[in-house]
């Protein structure tokens, strides 16, 4: 409060990782370590005038962990600057990357982007690609690459999985990338693949969609708001982290095969991705929704006469 003016407090939680996010279970040591942060976040939520959920599909997660009062929660997605995203790279830059890595024009490129850690599920891709690329499958007939952009502590484990399945010739570990190279990889890709075990909003998925790429993703976090099965991609159930990943690998392999079989429709699906970002997740749209929320809070607080 400043003088007679009460300044509204708005809370915009993101991943809620301190609560386990959307995961069904959390390691006991991690849960114990996050206890002070959970207390602080819940106390802030009680004091807030508004809590912003970042996706419709995350409303239940926010409700479960933060217990908002009636009318306290509103949903405004995270979004991206479309102008900036597409200015970094275009089709020409994508072709340059393909040529640099000797990727033929007819080869499918599956692109994944993120920190190389267990939660992102990249370890599942080697097994899934091994099954999806079996002789006689649509994928084996076309040729393919998996490009993984990012760095992190789980890289050695992923490399081990790739070697175990004999996929070294098909996989590119691109490491940490500049903005220009990252967006060039979106252009070089055929399909964006995000096999994450749990997620917040996933800006990288929006970036891939801005570059007109269809998406294979799990039903984690805010991804179901972005990936519409049969329209701009495929959704599968996330790995439940209970030690047996066979079901998740099989589901991912099936989606990869479906994407290969739909190769003639990938460009059309990518257009649907772009349209969805423009309509729902562009900053030019979301800024107006943010301003409307703050105007409403200020009116209710009596700060605007």
GROMACS .gro file of C-alpha atoms in nm:
model
  305
    1UNK     CA    1   0.000   0.000   0.000
    2UNK     CA    2   0.129   0.346  -0.094
    3UNK     CA    3  -0.063   0.621   0.085
    4UNK     CA    4  -0.429   0.568   0.005
    5UNK     CA    5  -0.347   0.360  -0.299
    6UNK     CA    6  -0.344  -0.016  -0.262
    7UNK     CA    7  -0.109  -0.174  -0.514
    8UNK     CA    8  -0.241  -0.510  -0.639
    9UNK     CA    9  -0.018  -0.815  -0.621
   10UNK     CA   10  -0.018  -1.049  -0.922
   11UNK     CA   11   0.141  -1.394  -0.902
   12UNK     CA   12   0.245  -1.572  -1.220
   13UNK     CA   13   0.378  -1.920  -1.128
   14UNK     CA   14   0.560  -2.097  -1.406
   15UNK     CA   15   0.675  -2.459  -1.381
   16UNK     CA   16   0.572  -2.519  -1.016
   17UNK     CA   17   0.863  -2.764  -1.005
   18UNK     CA   18   0.887  -2.714  -0.628
   19UNK     CA   19   0.556  -2.903  -0.607
   20UNK     CA   20   0.654  -3.164  -0.864
   21UNK     CA   21   0.481  -2.970  -1.144
   22UNK     CA   22   0.249  -3.206  -1.329
   23UNK     CA   23   0.446  -3.519  -1.235
   24UNK     CA   24   0.262  -3.788  -1.043
   25UNK     CA   25   0.559  -3.844  -0.811
   26UNK     CA   26   0.871  -3.659  -0.695
   27UNK     CA   27   1.196  -3.786  -0.549
   28UNK     CA   28   1.182  -3.767  -0.167
   29UNK     CA   29   1.514  -3.579  -0.138
   30UNK     CA   30   1.403  -3.323  -0.395
   31UNK     CA   31   1.068  -3.279  -0.222
   32UNK     CA   32   1.238  -3.219   0.112
   33UNK     CA   33   1.478  -2.966  -0.038
   34UNK     CA   34   1.194  -2.769  -0.194
   35UNK     CA   35   0.988  -2.748   0.129
   36UNK     CA   36   1.087  -2.386   0.219
   37UNK     CA   37   1.011  -2.268  -0.134
   38UNK     CA   38   0.672  -2.441  -0.133
   39UNK     CA   39   0.586  -2.259   0.191
   40UNK     CA   40   0.689  -1.922   0.042
   41UNK     CA   41   0.498  -1.981  -0.281
   42UNK     CA   42   0.178  -2.079  -0.100
   43UNK     CA   43   0.205  -1.776   0.127
   44UNK     CA   44   0.249  -1.549  -0.175
   45UNK     CA   45  -0.051  -1.713  -0.342
   46UNK     CA   46  -0.270  -1.638  -0.038
   47UNK     CA   47  -0.166  -1.271  -0.048
   48UNK     CA   48  -0.205  -1.227  -0.424
   49UNK     CA   49  -0.497  -1.044  -0.581
   50UNK     CA   50  -0.465  -1.258  -0.894
   51UNK     CA   51  -0.287  -1.579  -0.987
   52UNK     CA   52  -0.211  -1.631  -1.355
   53UNK     CA   53  -0.214  -1.988  -1.487
   54UNK     CA   54   0.002  -2.013  -1.798
   55UNK     CA   55  -0.219  -2.262  -1.985
   56UNK     CA   56  -0.573  -2.395  -1.966
   57UNK     CA   57  -0.436  -2.745  -1.916
   58UNK     CA   58  -0.235  -2.621  -1.614
   59UNK     CA   59  -0.535  -2.474  -1.432
   60UNK     CA   60  -0.591  -2.798  -1.240
   61UNK     CA   61  -0.222  -2.806  -1.139
   62UNK     CA   62  -0.234  -2.449  -1.005
   63UNK     CA   63  -0.560  -2.526  -0.824
   64UNK     CA   64  -0.420  -2.843  -0.669
   65UNK     CA   65  -0.102  -2.681  -0.538
   66UNK     CA   66  -0.200  -2.319  -0.464
   67UNK     CA   67  -0.572  -2.346  -0.374
   68UNK     CA   68  -0.683  -2.014  -0.529
   69UNK     CA   69  -0.993  -1.839  -0.400
   70UNK     CA   70  -1.297  -1.815  -0.632
   71UNK     CA   71  -1.220  -1.557  -0.899
   72UNK     CA   72  -0.853  -1.527  -0.801
   73UNK     CA   73  -0.713  -1.736  -1.089
   74UNK     CA   74  -0.711  -1.629  -1.451
   75UNK     CA   75  -0.540  -1.793  -1.749
   76UNK     CA   76  -0.304  -1.601  -1.976
   77UNK     CA   77  -0.058  -1.822  -2.169
   78UNK     CA   78   0.312  -1.764  -2.199
   79UNK     CA   79   0.390  -1.662  -2.553
   80UNK     CA   80   0.660  -1.557  -2.794
   81UNK     CA   81   0.753  -1.260  -3.007
   82UNK     CA   82   0.671  -1.391  -3.354
   83UNK     CA   83   0.861  -1.114  -3.531
   84UNK     CA   84   1.182  -1.186  -3.338
   85UNK     CA   85   1.147  -1.564  -3.364
   86UNK     CA   86   1.115  -1.568  -3.740
   87UNK     CA   87   1.378  -1.297  -3.791
   88UNK     CA   88   1.654  -1.521  -3.652
   89UNK     CA   89   1.639  -1.769  -3.940
   90UNK     CA   90   1.438  -1.869  -4.244
   91UNK     CA   91   1.433  -2.156  -4.495
   92UNK     CA   92   1.771  -2.060  -4.642
   93UNK     CA   93   1.943  -2.094  -4.304
   94UNK     CA   94   1.773  -2.431  -4.253
   95UNK     CA   95   1.906  -2.555  -4.585
   96UNK     CA   96   2.257  -2.444  -4.489
   97UNK     CA   97   2.244  -2.651  -4.171
   98UNK     CA   98   2.120  -2.955  -4.360
   99UNK     CA   99   2.405  -2.921  -4.608
  100UNK     CA  100   2.659  -2.870  -4.330
  101UNK     CA  101   2.553  -3.196  -4.165
  102UNK     CA  102   2.511  -3.382  -4.497
  103UNK     CA  103   2.137  -3.434  -4.448
  104UNK     CA  104   1.967  -3.519  -4.776
  105UNK     CA  105   1.661  -3.322  -4.880
  106UNK     CA  106   1.437  -3.630  -4.853
  107UNK     CA  107   1.547  -3.726  -4.502
  108UNK     CA  108   1.315  -3.660  -4.210
  109UNK     CA  109   1.474  -3.453  -3.936
  110UNK     CA  110   1.331  -3.499  -3.586
  111UNK     CA  111   1.441  -3.206  -3.370
  112UNK     CA  112   1.445  -3.193  -2.990
  113UNK     CA  113   1.555  -2.891  -2.787
  114UNK     CA  114   1.614  -2.854  -2.415
  115UNK     CA  115   1.844  -2.904  -2.121
  116UNK     CA  116   1.979  -3.259  -2.122
  117UNK     CA  117   1.832  -3.388  -1.799
  118UNK     CA  118   1.620  -3.686  -1.703
  119UNK     CA  119   1.294  -3.490  -1.682
  120UNK     CA  120   1.302  -3.402  -2.052
  121UNK     CA  121   1.271  -3.767  -2.159
  122UNK     CA  122   1.534  -3.750  -2.433
  123UNK     CA  123   1.666  -4.088  -2.319
  124UNK     CA  124   1.343  -4.242  -2.452
  125UNK     CA  125   1.414  -4.132  -2.807
  126UNK     CA  126   1.690  -4.382  -2.881
  127UNK     CA  127   1.469  -4.681  -2.804
  128UNK     CA  128   1.174  -4.528  -2.986
  129UNK     CA  129   1.377  -4.448  -3.298
  130UNK     CA  130   1.526  -4.796  -3.299
  131UNK     CA  131   1.174  -4.944  -3.309
  132UNK     CA  132   1.030  -4.686  -3.547
  133UNK     CA  133   1.318  -4.723  -3.792
  134UNK     CA  134   1.301  -5.101  -3.814
  135UNK     CA  135   1.334  -5.244  -4.167
  136UNK     CA  136   1.015  -5.212  -4.366
  137UNK     CA  137   0.878  -4.914  -4.173
  138UNK     CA  138   0.792  -4.584  -4.347
  139UNK     CA  139   1.072  -4.423  -4.151
  140UNK     CA  140   1.340  -4.666  -4.269
  141UNK     CA  141   1.233  -4.614  -4.630
  142UNK     CA  142   1.276  -4.236  -4.607
  143UNK     CA  143   1.593  -4.203  -4.406
  144UNK     CA  144   1.604  -3.990  -4.094
  145UNK     CA  145   1.810  -3.796  -3.841
  146UNK     CA  146   1.751  -3.698  -3.482
  147UNK     CA  147   1.902  -3.363  -3.388
  148UNK     CA  148   1.930  -3.282  -3.017
  149UNK     CA  149   2.006  -2.919  -2.930
  150UNK     CA  150   2.109  -2.846  -2.573
  151UNK     CA  151   2.358  -2.935  -2.302
  152UNK     CA  152   2.333  -3.076  -1.954
  153UNK     CA  153   2.433  -3.352  -1.712
  154UNK     CA  154   2.237  -3.628  -1.886
  155UNK     CA  155   2.421  -3.611  -2.219
  156UNK     CA  156   2.645  -3.912  -2.147
  157UNK     CA  157   2.342  -4.127  -2.062
  158UNK     CA  158   2.168  -4.029  -2.386
  159UNK     CA  159   2.484  -4.098  -2.587
  160UNK     CA  160   2.507  -4.439  -2.423
  161UNK     CA  161   2.149  -4.518  -2.528
  162UNK     CA  162   2.225  -4.407  -2.884
  163UNK     CA  163   2.531  -4.634  -2.898
  164UNK     CA  164   2.342  -4.928  -2.746
  165UNK     CA  165   2.086  -4.908  -3.025
  166UNK     CA  166   2.349  -4.853  -3.295
  167UNK     CA  167   2.209  -4.515  -3.401
  168UNK     CA  168   2.528  -4.306  -3.401
  169UNK     CA  169   2.507  -4.236  -3.776
  170UNK     CA  170   2.154  -4.100  -3.739
  171UNK     CA  171   2.201  -3.869  -3.440
  172UNK     CA  172   2.343  -3.517  -3.421
  173UNK     CA  173   2.431  -3.379  -3.077
  174UNK     CA  174   2.431  -3.010  -3.162
  175UNK     CA  175   2.511  -2.891  -2.810
  176UNK     CA  176   2.437  -2.540  -2.689
  177UNK     CA  177   2.329  -2.322  -2.982
  178UNK     CA  178   2.312  -1.951  -3.050
  179UNK     CA  179   1.969  -1.806  -3.114
  180UNK     CA  180   2.047  -1.795  -3.484
  181UNK     CA  181   2.155  -2.160  -3.498
  182UNK     CA  182   1.864  -2.276  -3.283
  183UNK     CA  183   1.610  -2.111  -3.511
  184UNK     CA  184   1.794  -2.241  -3.817
  185UNK     CA  185   1.750  -2.590  -3.673
  186UNK     CA  186   1.376  -2.528  -3.643
  187UNK     CA  187   1.382  -2.447  -4.016
  188UNK     CA  188   1.590  -2.754  -4.096
  189UNK     CA  189   1.357  -2.984  -3.902
  190UNK     CA  190   1.067  -3.186  -4.036
  191UNK     CA  191   0.902  -3.254  -3.698
  192UNK     CA  192   0.966  -3.116  -3.350
  193UNK     CA  193   0.970  -3.387  -3.080
  194UNK     CA  194   0.931  -3.306  -2.708
  195UNK     CA  195   0.911  -3.635  -2.510
  196UNK     CA  196   0.924  -3.461  -2.171
  197UNK     CA  197   0.822  -3.638  -1.851
  198UNK     CA  198   0.683  -3.316  -1.707
  199UNK     CA  199   0.666  -2.960  -1.828
  200UNK     CA  200   0.556  -2.606  -1.760
  201UNK     CA  201   0.454  -2.408  -2.066
  202UNK     CA  202   0.730  -2.506  -2.317
  203UNK     CA  203   0.851  -2.201  -2.507
  204UNK     CA  204   1.067  -2.418  -2.736
  205UNK     CA  205   0.752  -2.590  -2.862
  206UNK     CA  206   0.599  -2.253  -2.947
  207UNK     CA  207   0.918  -2.151  -3.126
  208UNK     CA  208   0.909  -2.465  -3.339
  209UNK     CA  209   0.543  -2.400  -3.416
  210UNK     CA  210   0.625  -2.041  -3.513
  211UNK     CA  211   0.859  -2.191  -3.774
  212UNK     CA  212   0.567  -2.398  -3.907
  213UNK     CA  213   0.668  -2.733  -3.767
  214UNK     CA  214   0.430  -3.011  -3.655
  215UNK     CA  215   0.496  -3.146  -3.307
  216UNK     CA  216   0.514  -3.480  -3.129
  217UNK     CA  217   0.483  -3.420  -2.755
  218UNK     CA  218   0.362  -3.570  -2.431
  219UNK     CA  219   0.045  -3.470  -2.247
  220UNK     CA  220   0.252  -3.286  -1.987
  221UNK     CA  221   0.210  -2.936  -1.852
  222UNK     CA  222   0.076  -2.688  -2.104
  223UNK     CA  223   0.156  -2.898  -2.411
  224UNK     CA  224  -0.205  -3.017  -2.471
  225UNK     CA  225  -0.299  -2.651  -2.531
  226UNK     CA  226  -0.044  -2.632  -2.811
  227UNK     CA  227  -0.044  -2.972  -2.979
  228UNK     CA  228  -0.380  -3.069  -3.128
  229UNK     CA  229  -0.382  -3.434  -3.241
  230UNK     CA  230  -0.458  -3.474  -3.609
  231UNK     CA  231  -0.430  -3.100  -3.668
  232UNK     CA  232  -0.074  -2.994  -3.591
  233UNK     CA  233   0.079  -3.301  -3.433
  234UNK     CA  234   0.061  -3.603  -3.206
  235UNK     CA  235   0.020  -3.630  -2.828
  236UNK     CA  236   0.131  -3.930  -2.622
  237UNK     CA  237   0.121  -4.008  -2.252
  238UNK     CA  238   0.439  -3.912  -2.062
  239UNK     CA  239   0.664  -4.170  -1.900
  240UNK     CA  240   0.538  -4.222  -1.545
  241UNK     CA  241   0.894  -4.239  -1.401
  242UNK     CA  242   0.816  -4.562  -1.218
  243UNK     CA  243   1.118  -4.738  -1.364
  244UNK     CA  244   0.951  -4.907  -1.659
  245UNK     CA  245   0.955  -4.691  -1.971
  246UNK     CA  246   0.850  -4.956  -2.224
  247UNK     CA  247   0.501  -4.814  -2.273
  248UNK     CA  248   0.631  -4.460  -2.325
  249UNK     CA  249   0.891  -4.581  -2.576
  250UNK     CA  250   0.630  -4.776  -2.772
  251UNK     CA  251   0.393  -4.477  -2.780
  252UNK     CA  252   0.672  -4.248  -2.897
  253UNK     CA  253   0.781  -4.498  -3.164
  254UNK     CA  254   0.424  -4.520  -3.292
  255UNK     CA  255   0.402  -4.140  -3.318
  256UNK     CA  256   0.733  -4.127  -3.506
  257UNK     CA  257   0.606  -4.388  -3.754
  258UNK     CA  258   0.280  -4.194  -3.794
  259UNK     CA  259   0.477  -3.877  -3.868
  260UNK     CA  260   0.681  -4.056  -4.133
  261UNK     CA  261   0.366  -4.200  -4.290
  262UNK     CA  262   0.214  -3.848  -4.295
  263UNK     CA  263   0.517  -3.691  -4.462
  264UNK     CA  264   0.302  -3.550  -4.741
  265UNK     CA  265   0.091  -3.361  -4.487
  266UNK     CA  266   0.365  -3.229  -4.256
  267UNK     CA  267   0.381  -2.889  -4.426
  268UNK     CA  268   0.005  -2.845  -4.388
  269UNK     CA  269   0.023  -2.945  -4.022
  270UNK     CA  270   0.304  -2.696  -3.977
  271UNK     CA  271   0.082  -2.421  -4.112
  272UNK     CA  272  -0.176  -2.510  -3.848
  273UNK     CA  273   0.098  -2.474  -3.585
  274UNK     CA  274   0.180  -2.125  -3.706
  275UNK     CA  275  -0.187  -2.023  -3.713
  276UNK     CA  276  -0.234  -2.142  -3.354
  277UNK     CA  277   0.064  -1.938  -3.233
  278UNK     CA  278  -0.059  -1.629  -3.415
  279UNK     CA  279  -0.408  -1.667  -3.272
  280UNK     CA  280  -0.333  -1.765  -2.913
  281UNK     CA  281   0.034  -1.742  -2.816
  282UNK     CA  282   0.170  -1.429  -2.987
  283UNK     CA  283   0.288  -1.141  -2.769
  284UNK     CA  284   0.078  -0.902  -2.976
  285UNK     CA  285  -0.233  -1.087  -2.851
  286UNK     CA  286  -0.119  -1.159  -2.497
  287UNK     CA  287  -0.006  -0.805  -2.413
  288UNK     CA  288  -0.365  -0.687  -2.452
  289UNK     CA  289  -0.486  -0.959  -2.214
  290UNK     CA  290  -0.222  -0.867  -1.956
  291UNK     CA  291  -0.315  -0.497  -1.975
  292UNK     CA  292  -0.684  -0.580  -1.935
  293UNK     CA  293  -0.610  -0.785  -1.620
  294UNK     CA  294  -0.405  -0.507  -1.461
  295UNK     CA  295  -0.663  -0.243  -1.551
  296UNK     CA  296  -0.933  -0.453  -1.385
  297UNK     CA  297  -0.726  -0.505  -1.069
  298UNK     CA  298  -0.646  -0.135  -1.044
  299UNK     CA  299  -1.013  -0.042  -1.083
  300UNK     CA  300  -1.110  -0.287  -0.812
  301UNK     CA  301  -0.835  -0.150  -0.585
  302UNK     CA  302  -0.962   0.203  -0.635
  303UNK     CA  303  -0.628   0.313  -0.781
  304UNK     CA  304  -0.785   0.437  -1.106
  305UNK     CA  305  -1.049   0.708  -1.063
   0.00000   0.00000   0.00000
